[in-house]
Structure formats: structure tokens, C-alpha cells
Coordinates of C-alpha atoms and ligand atoms in Angstrom, one line a residue:
M1 CA 0.0 0.0 0.0
P2 CA 1.7 3.2 -1.1
L3 CA 1.7 6.1 1.4
D4 CA -1.5 8.2 1.1
P5 CA -1.0 11.5 3.0
K6 CA -4.4 12.8 1.9
R7 CA -5.9 10.0 3.9
T8 CA -4.2 11.3 7.0
V9 CA -5.9 14.7 6.5
A10 CA -9.2 13.0 6.0
E11 CA -8.8 10.9 9.2
L12 CA -7.8 13.9 11.2
K13 CA -11.1 15.6 10.2
E14 CA -12.9 12.4 11.1
L15 CA -11.4 12.5 14.6
R16 CA -12.4 16.1 14.9
E17 CA -16.0 15.3 14.0
L18 CA -16.0 12.4 16.5
T19 CA -14.4 14.1 19.5
G20 CA -14.9 17.9 19.0
D21 CA -17.7 20.4 19.1
D22 CA -18.3 24.0 18.0
D23 CA -15.6 25.2 20.5
G24 CA -12.9 22.8 19.4
A25 CA -11.3 19.5 20.4
Q26 CA -12.6 18.0 23.7
R27 CA -10.3 14.9 24.1
I28 CA -9.2 15.7 27.6
A29 CA -7.3 12.7 29.0
W30 CA -9.1 10.3 31.4
T31 CA -12.6 11.2 30.0
D32 CA -15.1 9.3 27.9
T33 CA -14.3 11.4 24.8
W34 CA -10.6 10.5 25.1
E35 CA -11.5 6.9 25.4
R36 CA -13.7 7.2 22.3
A37 CA -10.6 8.6 20.5
R38 CA -8.5 5.6 21.6
E39 CA -11.2 3.2 20.5
W40 CA -11.2 5.0 17.1
L41 CA -7.4 4.7 16.8
R42 CA -7.7 0.9 17.6
G43 CA -10.1 0.5 14.7
L44 CA -7.8 2.5 12.4
V45 CA -4.7 0.4 13.2
A46 CA -6.5 -3.0 13.1
S47 CA -5.9 -3.5 9.3
T48 CA -2.1 -3.2 9.7
G49 CA -1.9 -6.3 12.0
A50 CA 0.0 -4.3 14.6
V51 CA -0.6 -5.7 18.1
E52 CA -2.2 -3.4 20.7
S53 CA -1.1 -3.1 24.3
I54 CA -1.8 -0.6 27.1
D55 CA 1.0 -0.1 29.5
A56 CA 0.9 0.6 33.3
A57 CA 0.6 4.3 32.7
G58 CA -2.2 4.1 30.2
N59 CA -0.1 4.6 27.1
Q60 CA -1.5 2.9 24.1
W61 CA 1.0 0.9 22.0
F62 CA 0.7 -0.7 18.6
T63 CA 3.6 -3.0 17.7
L64 CA 4.6 -4.5 14.3
P65 CA 7.3 -7.1 15.2
G66 CA 10.4 -7.2 13.1
G67 CA 13.6 -9.3 12.8
S68 CA 15.0 -7.7 15.9
E69 CA 13.3 -6.5 19.2
R70 CA 15.1 -3.2 18.8
A71 CA 12.3 -0.8 17.9
V72 CA 11.7 2.5 16.1
L73 CA 9.0 4.4 18.0
I74 CA 6.7 6.9 16.5
G75 CA 4.8 8.8 19.2
G76 CA 2.2 11.5 19.7
H77 CA -0.9 12.1 21.9
L78 CA -4.6 12.0 21.2
D79 CA -5.5 14.0 24.3
S80 CA -6.2 17.7 23.9
V81 CA -6.8 20.7 26.1
P82 CA -10.5 21.7 26.4
N83 CA -11.5 23.7 23.3
G84 CA -8.3 22.6 21.7
G85 CA -7.1 22.4 18.1
W86 CA -7.6 19.6 15.6
L87 CA -3.8 18.9 15.1
D88 CA -1.9 19.2 18.4
G89 CA -0.6 15.8 19.3
C90 CA -3.0 13.7 17.1
L91 CA -1.2 14.7 13.9
N92 CA 1.7 12.4 14.7
V93 CA -0.5 9.6 15.9
V94 CA -2.6 9.6 12.7
A95 CA 0.4 10.2 10.4
G96 CA 2.1 7.3 12.3
V97 CA -0.8 5.0 11.3
E98 CA -0.1 5.9 7.7
V99 CA 3.6 4.9 8.1
L100 CA 2.5 1.7 9.9
R101 CA 0.3 0.8 6.9
R102 CA 3.1 1.3 4.4
V103 CA 5.7 -0.7 6.4
A104 CA 3.2 -3.5 7.2
E105 CA 2.6 -3.9 3.5
E106 CA 6.3 -4.3 2.7
G107 CA 6.5 -7.5 4.7
A108 CA 9.6 -8.6 6.7
L109 CA 10.8 -5.7 8.8
P110 CA 14.5 -5.7 10.0
V111 CA 13.5 -4.1 13.3
T112 CA 10.3 -3.6 15.2
V113 CA 8.1 -0.6 14.6
R114 CA 5.9 0.8 17.4
L115 CA 3.3 3.5 17.4
V116 CA 2.6 5.1 20.8
N117 CA -0.3 7.3 21.9
W118 CA 1.0 8.8 25.1
A119 CA -1.5 9.2 27.9
D120 CA -2.2 12.8 29.2
E121 CA 0.4 14.9 27.5
E122 CA -1.5 18.1 28.1
G123 CA -2.2 17.7 31.9
A124 CA -5.4 19.7 31.1
R125 CA -7.6 18.2 33.8
F126 CA -5.1 17.8 36.7
G127 CA -2.3 20.2 35.8
R128 CA 0.4 17.5 35.4
S129 CA 1.7 17.5 31.8
L130 CA 3.6 14.6 30.1
F131 CA 2.1 12.0 32.5
G132 CA 2.4 8.8 30.3
S133 CA 5.8 9.7 28.8
S134 CA 7.4 10.7 32.1
A135 CA 6.2 7.3 33.6
A136 CA 7.7 5.4 30.6
A137 CA 10.9 7.5 30.9
G138 CA 11.2 6.7 34.6
S139 CA 11.4 10.5 35.4
M140 CA 8.1 10.7 37.2
A141 CA 9.2 11.5 40.7
D142 CA 6.1 13.3 42.0
Q143 CA 3.7 10.4 42.7
D144 CA 3.1 11.7 46.3
E145 CA 1.9 15.0 44.9
L146 CA -0.1 13.3 42.1
R147 CA -2.0 11.4 44.7
Q148 CA -3.4 14.7 46.1
L149 CA -4.4 16.3 42.8
T150 CA -8.0 17.0 42.1
D151 CA -9.9 18.3 39.0
R152 CA -12.3 21.2 39.1
D153 CA -15.1 18.8 40.3
G154 CA -13.1 17.5 43.2
T155 CA -12.3 14.1 41.6
L156 CA -8.9 12.8 42.7
L157 CA -6.4 11.9 40.0
P158 CA -5.9 8.3 41.2
D159 CA -9.7 7.8 40.9
A160 CA -9.8 9.2 37.4
L161 CA -6.9 7.0 36.4
A162 CA -8.5 3.9 38.0
A163 CA -11.7 4.5 35.9
H164 CA -9.4 4.0 32.9
G165 CA -7.6 0.9 34.2
V166 CA -4.5 2.7 35.5
D167 CA -3.1 2.3 39.0
L168 CA -1.0 5.3 40.0
D169 CA 1.2 3.3 42.3
S170 CA 2.3 1.0 39.5
A171 CA 2.4 3.6 36.7
L172 CA 6.2 3.6 36.7
D173 CA 6.1 0.0 35.5
A174 CA 5.7 1.5 32.1
R175 CA 9.5 2.0 32.2
G176 CA 10.1 -1.4 30.5
E177 CA 8.5 -0.1 27.3
L178 CA 11.5 1.9 26.4
D179 CA 14.1 -0.9 27.0
S180 CA 14.1 -1.9 23.4
A181 CA 13.7 1.5 21.9
A182 CA 16.4 2.4 19.4
A183 CA 14.9 5.6 18.1
Y184 CA 12.0 7.9 18.8
L185 CA 10.4 10.1 16.1
E186 CA 7.7 12.7 16.7
L187 CA 6.0 15.0 14.2
H188 CA 4.2 18.0 15.7
I189 CA 2.7 21.3 14.7
E190 CA 5.1 24.1 15.5
Q191 CA 2.6 26.0 17.7
G192 CA 4.6 29.2 17.0
P193 CA 5.2 31.6 14.1
V194 CA 8.8 30.9 13.0
L195 CA 8.2 28.6 10.0
E196 CA 5.3 30.6 8.7
S197 CA 7.5 33.8 8.8
L198 CA 10.1 32.0 6.8
A199 CA 7.5 30.6 4.4
L200 CA 8.8 27.1 5.0
P201 CA 6.4 24.1 5.6
L202 CA 8.8 22.0 7.7
G203 CA 11.6 22.3 10.2
V204 CA 14.0 20.0 12.1
V205 CA 13.8 20.4 15.9
L206 CA 17.2 20.5 17.6
G207 CA 15.9 20.0 21.1
T208 CA 13.8 21.6 23.7
F209 CA 14.8 24.8 25.5
G210 CA 16.3 24.8 29.0
V211 CA 14.2 27.0 31.3
E212 CA 15.1 29.2 34.3
R213 CA 12.2 30.6 36.3
H214 CA 12.7 33.1 39.1
R215 CA 10.8 35.3 41.5
I216 CA 12.7 38.6 42.0
T217 CA 11.7 40.7 45.0
W218 CA 12.6 44.4 44.9
R219 CA 12.3 46.3 48.3
G220 CA 12.2 50.1 48.6
Q221 CA 10.2 52.4 50.8
A222 CA 6.6 53.4 50.7
A223 CA 6.3 57.2 50.7
H224 CA 3.7 59.8 50.0
A225 CA 3.3 60.5 46.3
G226 CA 2.8 64.2 46.9
S227 CA 5.4 65.1 49.5
T228 CA 8.4 62.9 48.5
P229 CA 10.7 64.7 46.0
M230 CA 11.8 62.7 43.0
D231 CA 15.4 62.4 44.2
K232 CA 14.5 61.2 47.6
R233 CA 12.5 58.1 46.5
R234 CA 13.4 54.4 46.9
D235 CA 11.0 53.1 44.3
A236 CA 10.9 49.3 44.1
L237 CA 9.0 49.4 40.8
A238 CA 11.8 51.3 39.2
G239 CA 14.1 48.3 39.6
A240 CA 11.6 45.9 38.1
A241 CA 10.9 48.3 35.2
K242 CA 14.5 48.6 34.3
L243 CA 15.0 44.9 34.4
A244 CA 11.9 44.3 32.3
L245 CA 13.5 46.3 29.6
E246 CA 17.1 45.0 30.1
I247 CA 16.1 41.4 29.5
R248 CA 15.3 42.2 25.9
D249 CA 18.9 43.1 25.3
I250 CA 20.1 40.1 27.3
A251 CA 18.1 37.8 25.0
R252 CA 19.2 39.7 21.9
R253 CA 22.9 39.4 22.9
A254 CA 22.6 35.7 23.7
G255 CA 21.0 35.0 20.2
G256 CA 20.2 31.5 19.2
G257 CA 16.5 32.0 19.7
A258 CA 16.9 33.1 23.3
V259 CA 13.8 34.4 25.0
C260 CA 13.3 36.2 28.3
T261 CA 9.9 37.2 29.7
S262 CA 8.9 39.3 32.6
G263 CA 5.6 37.6 33.0
G264 CA 4.2 39.8 35.8
V265 CA 5.0 42.4 38.5
V266 CA 2.9 42.7 41.7
C267 CA 3.4 46.0 43.5
R268 CA 2.6 46.9 47.1
P269 CA 1.0 48.9 48.6
G270 CA -0.3 49.2 45.0
I271 CA -2.2 52.5 45.5
V272 CA -2.0 55.6 43.4
T273 CA -0.8 57.9 46.2
S274 CA 2.2 55.9 47.2
V275 CA 5.7 55.1 46.0
V276 CA 6.0 51.3 45.5
E277 CA 7.6 49.6 48.5
T278 CA 7.9 46.0 47.2
A279 CA 7.7 44.8 43.6
E280 CA 7.5 41.0 43.1
Q281 CA 8.6 40.3 39.5
L282 CA 8.4 36.9 37.6
L283 CA 11.1 36.1 35.1
D284 CA 11.3 33.2 32.6
Q285 CA 14.5 32.7 30.6
R286 CA 15.0 30.0 27.9
H287 CA 17.8 28.8 25.7
L288 CA 18.8 25.6 23.9
D289 CA 22.4 25.9 25.2
A290 CA 23.0 25.3 28.9
G291 CA 26.0 27.6 29.0
Q292 CA 24.2 30.5 27.3
L293 CA 21.2 30.0 29.6
A294 CA 23.5 30.2 32.7
A295 CA 25.1 33.3 31.2
M296 CA 21.7 35.0 30.6
L297 CA 20.7 34.3 34.2
A298 CA 24.1 35.7 35.5
E299 CA 23.6 38.8 33.3
A300 CA 20.1 39.4 34.6
K301 CA 21.3 39.0 38.2
A302 CA 24.2 41.4 37.7
S303 CA 21.9 44.0 36.0
S304 CA 19.5 43.7 38.9
E305 CA 22.3 44.5 41.4
R306 CA 23.2 47.5 39.3
F307 CA 19.6 48.8 39.2
A308 CA 19.2 48.2 42.9
A309 CA 22.2 50.4 43.6
E310 CA 21.0 53.1 41.2
E311 CA 17.6 53.2 42.8
S312 CA 18.8 52.7 46.5
I313 CA 16.6 49.6 46.8
D314 CA 17.3 46.0 47.6
V315 CA 16.9 43.0 45.4
G316 CA 16.5 39.3 46.1
W317 CA 16.3 36.2 43.8
E318 CA 14.4 33.0 44.3
R319 CA 14.3 30.1 41.8
I320 CA 10.8 28.8 41.1
W321 CA 11.6 26.1 38.6
S322 CA 14.3 25.1 36.1
I323 CA 15.0 22.4 33.6
E324 CA 18.1 21.7 31.5
P325 CA 18.0 22.0 27.7
I326 CA 17.4 18.6 26.1
L327 CA 19.3 18.1 22.8
F328 CA 18.1 15.7 20.2
D329 CA 20.2 13.0 18.5
E330 CA 22.8 14.3 15.9
T331 CA 22.3 11.4 13.5
L332 CA 18.5 11.6 13.6
I333 CA 18.7 15.4 13.1
G334 CA 20.7 14.7 10.0
F335 CA 18.1 12.1 8.7
C336 CA 15.3 14.5 9.5
D337 CA 17.1 17.3 7.6
E338 CA 17.5 15.0 4.5
A339 CA 13.9 13.8 4.7
I340 CA 12.6 17.4 4.7
R341 CA 14.8 18.5 1.9
E342 CA 13.6 15.5 -0.2
V343 CA 10.0 16.5 0.1
A344 CA 10.1 20.3 0.5
E345 CA 13.6 21.4 -0.7
T346 CA 14.5 23.6 2.2
A347 CA 14.9 22.5 5.8
H348 CA 15.2 24.9 8.7
R349 CA 16.6 24.0 12.1
L350 CA 14.9 25.4 15.1
P351 CA 14.6 24.8 18.9
S352 CA 11.3 24.0 20.5
G353 CA 10.0 26.4 23.2
P354 CA 7.3 24.1 24.5
L355 CA 8.2 20.7 26.1
H356 CA 6.9 17.6 24.4
D357 CA 6.8 13.9 25.1
A358 CA 9.9 13.7 22.9
A359 CA 11.8 15.5 25.7
E360 CA 11.0 12.8 28.2
V361 CA 11.9 10.0 25.8
S362 CA 15.2 11.8 25.0
R363 CA 15.9 12.3 28.7
A364 CA 15.6 8.5 29.1
G365 CA 18.5 8.1 26.7
V366 CA 16.6 7.1 23.6
P367 CA 18.0 8.8 20.4
T368 CA 15.2 11.2 19.5
V369 CA 14.2 13.8 16.9
M370 CA 11.2 15.9 16.2
L371 CA 9.9 17.4 13.0
F372 CA 7.8 20.5 13.0
V373 CA 5.2 21.5 10.4
Q374 CA 4.2 25.1 10.0
S375 CA 1.3 26.4 12.2
L376 CA -0.9 29.2 10.7
R377 CA -0.6 32.4 12.7
G378 CA 1.4 30.5 15.3
L379 CA -1.9 29.6 17.1
S380 CA -2.4 26.5 19.2
H381 CA -4.5 25.3 22.1
T382 CA -7.5 27.0 20.4
K383 CA -10.0 25.9 17.8
L384 CA -8.3 28.5 15.5
E385 CA -5.3 26.2 15.4
D386 CA -4.7 25.3 11.7
T387 CA -2.1 24.1 9.1
R388 CA -2.5 24.1 5.3
P389 CA -3.6 20.6 4.1
E390 CA -0.7 20.6 1.6
H391 CA 1.7 21.2 4.4
L392 CA 0.1 18.3 6.4
E393 CA 0.6 16.0 3.4
L394 CA 4.3 17.1 3.1
A395 CA 4.7 16.4 6.8
V396 CA 3.4 12.8 6.5
Q397 CA 5.8 12.3 3.6
A398 CA 8.7 13.7 5.6
L399 CA 7.9 11.5 8.6
D400 CA 7.7 8.5 6.3
R401 CA 11.1 9.3 4.8
L402 CA 12.6 9.8 8.3
A403 CA 11.2 6.5 9.4
T404 CA 12.6 4.8 6.3
K405 CA 16.1 6.2 6.9
T406 CA 16.0 5.3 10.6
L407 CA 14.9 1.7 9.8
A408 CA 17.6 1.4 7.2
K409 CA 20.3 2.5 9.6
L410 CA 19.1 0.1 12.3
G411 CA 18.4 -2.9 10.1
Ligands
ZN1 ZN1 1.1 18.4 21.7

């Protein structure tokens, strides 16, 4: 059976009809609608002869055995956010079915090919993203916190999982699934504006950004807005304001797609007649290179000390969260680059701002690469999310070429 990328687009529309409404996709993990999507996928894969299994974390696997147990994995997620888009996550699952169909037809496979539909990538209902992939990667370390999580209706996460056959206490048993994995491939919509701005359909993803998140507290002195001369003020907001502008230069100087965001400033006392006494500022910095990320953080800290001195105020830093950059596999990046150039002439290499299941699999030591297809207007997690059908078809072709190159190398 030759590859039929148009069929992928038609099947994505079928899934949208089956599991969406006027507000968008409603495939929230651990719900009936999500289960209906999994059932639909089961039906789609049946004709390939791939064997289905559900692991201890609820991930849905389809395996086409080959001459060796070593496996090429193609992975995505059918779950969506509420009122989500029609492509986020499910594109790769449905495109992966098309690749399975083609390789199943070809007969004897040198190595095993597995399609995985990760459980609860979005964390939309309980606020914990990458549930299934982090369990399989063995990096899930927050089971005690997970036990306490409730959704908006007060349902506990372990109860929601149990209703779908998953026992939180044994979710980490899913680890065994990656033992035989030799490569992991994931196609995803970009969810950002870069490829569209370059007028390119496809890009090779180099890895996922490292992230540094901090809370910065500036302390000055509250004083009357009418009686305090300008040169006698210790204005905490002035420090936050200077830093909010400085981080633009810090990101620009670092280059390589660096981004810095001052996501909010809370001022106290926060009244119109007082100089600001404390300003609590949130800062998010991201870079693909760990050294550059550390340098950006050091620069921001040094700038904050300078601004504090200039404004006669104090400044303190507190880390909220951080993660190292995750770099994808050099060889697979090369295959992905070739695959894209074969179907679309030009390949662009870019980092991923959002985290994906691929980051968890890569962290577990499995050679990994991702392929991005252009998102229109950079929109995602909304029903407005869209990609041109001709670009979706190119993406299916590129994924297939990437899988072919990866199989040839391992076989
Ligand atoms: Zn996604």
C-alpha cells in the first residue's frame, strides 16, 4: 500500500468530528471522549496487523514485530486541552498510522516498529503534563503530589486513572516499554510563528529549551506621592521596570532563539498615592544551550544588582523552577534534515519552546528527533489552530522518509 498523505488529513477531520464540538477538540485525558478517540485509533490500526497493548501508565502501543526486538518508535498524543485544536498531538498519531500501513505492507521488517499514543500529554484536567511519557521515561518523581491532585469537580487523580484501568502506584512499571527503543520520532505542529514567517512548511527540531524561572523581589520604601521629592525616593517598581527592559537586550545578545519574559509584577502597597515599597517580579528565561542559559541568568542578576544600587533599593532572587536543555540526536537530526529536503527542498533547524513527550523520551537516553510542520498564525490550544492541508501532506511524507532512513540504519 503506497503512502496516502491525503488519507491522514481526512482521518484527522474524522477524529475532529468524532471528538470535537463548536468550541474545538474535547479529548481531555481520562474522559469518555478521550476513550472514544482511543477506540477509534484501535479501529484505524487494526488492518495493519499491529498488536495493541496498554502499559501501566495508560499509554496505548501498537507493535509491528520485526527481525529484531530493537524498535523504532513513532509517538504522539490523542489527548487535547478543552476547546483545543484539531492537530496538536494527534497529527503524529494519525500520520504514524499511515507509516505503519506502508511498512506493514512491505513484509519482513528488519527491526520492530511501534506507534505510541501517550496518555495525558497536556495535563489539562489535573495540571500535570507529560504523564504517560514521564512514567515510561522513569522520570516521574512526584507520585506523592499526584495522589493529592483533584480536578475542578473534586475528583482525585488516582480515581480518574482507575476508571481507565491505571493504578498510579504502578504507573512507573511503564518504564520497561523503552528498554528496546532504538529511536523515537515525533512529528508535531510548531505552535509558533517561525516557520510561517520563513514561508517554510517543515523544520527539524534541535531540542527543547532549558528554562530558568525566578521570582525577583525588589524592596524600597513606601512614601507619599505628593510630599516625596523625586530624588528622595526608593521606588521598588523602578528596579523591576529597568530589568523588564534590560532582559530584551540580554536575549538579543545571547541570540540562538533566546527568549526572556517578565511575566508579571505585583506592587505593594499598590495604591495611586504611594511610591512602591515592594515589587515582586516573575522572570522566565529560555535557551537551547546550557552555558548560554546560565550566562543569561548571570547577566540578569548582575543587572538587577546595578539597578538596585542606582535606585537605592534591595533585590533578592528565588528560583521557582528550572530544567536543563534537552538536545536531540545528531544522526537523527541529519536524517530529518535530509527527509525534509527531499519533500520540501529547504529545511530549517529550530529549537522547541514548549516541552513535548519527545523531551521525556530523549531524557531517558533514547535517540530522539522531532519534526515541526508550520502552524498558521502560530496559534495552538484554540479551535483556531490550523495548518494548510498541503503542508500536512508534506509532513506525512517527511515523517515516512525519516522512518525509512532510521529503519535502514538500524536494520
Ligand atoms: Zn502536543
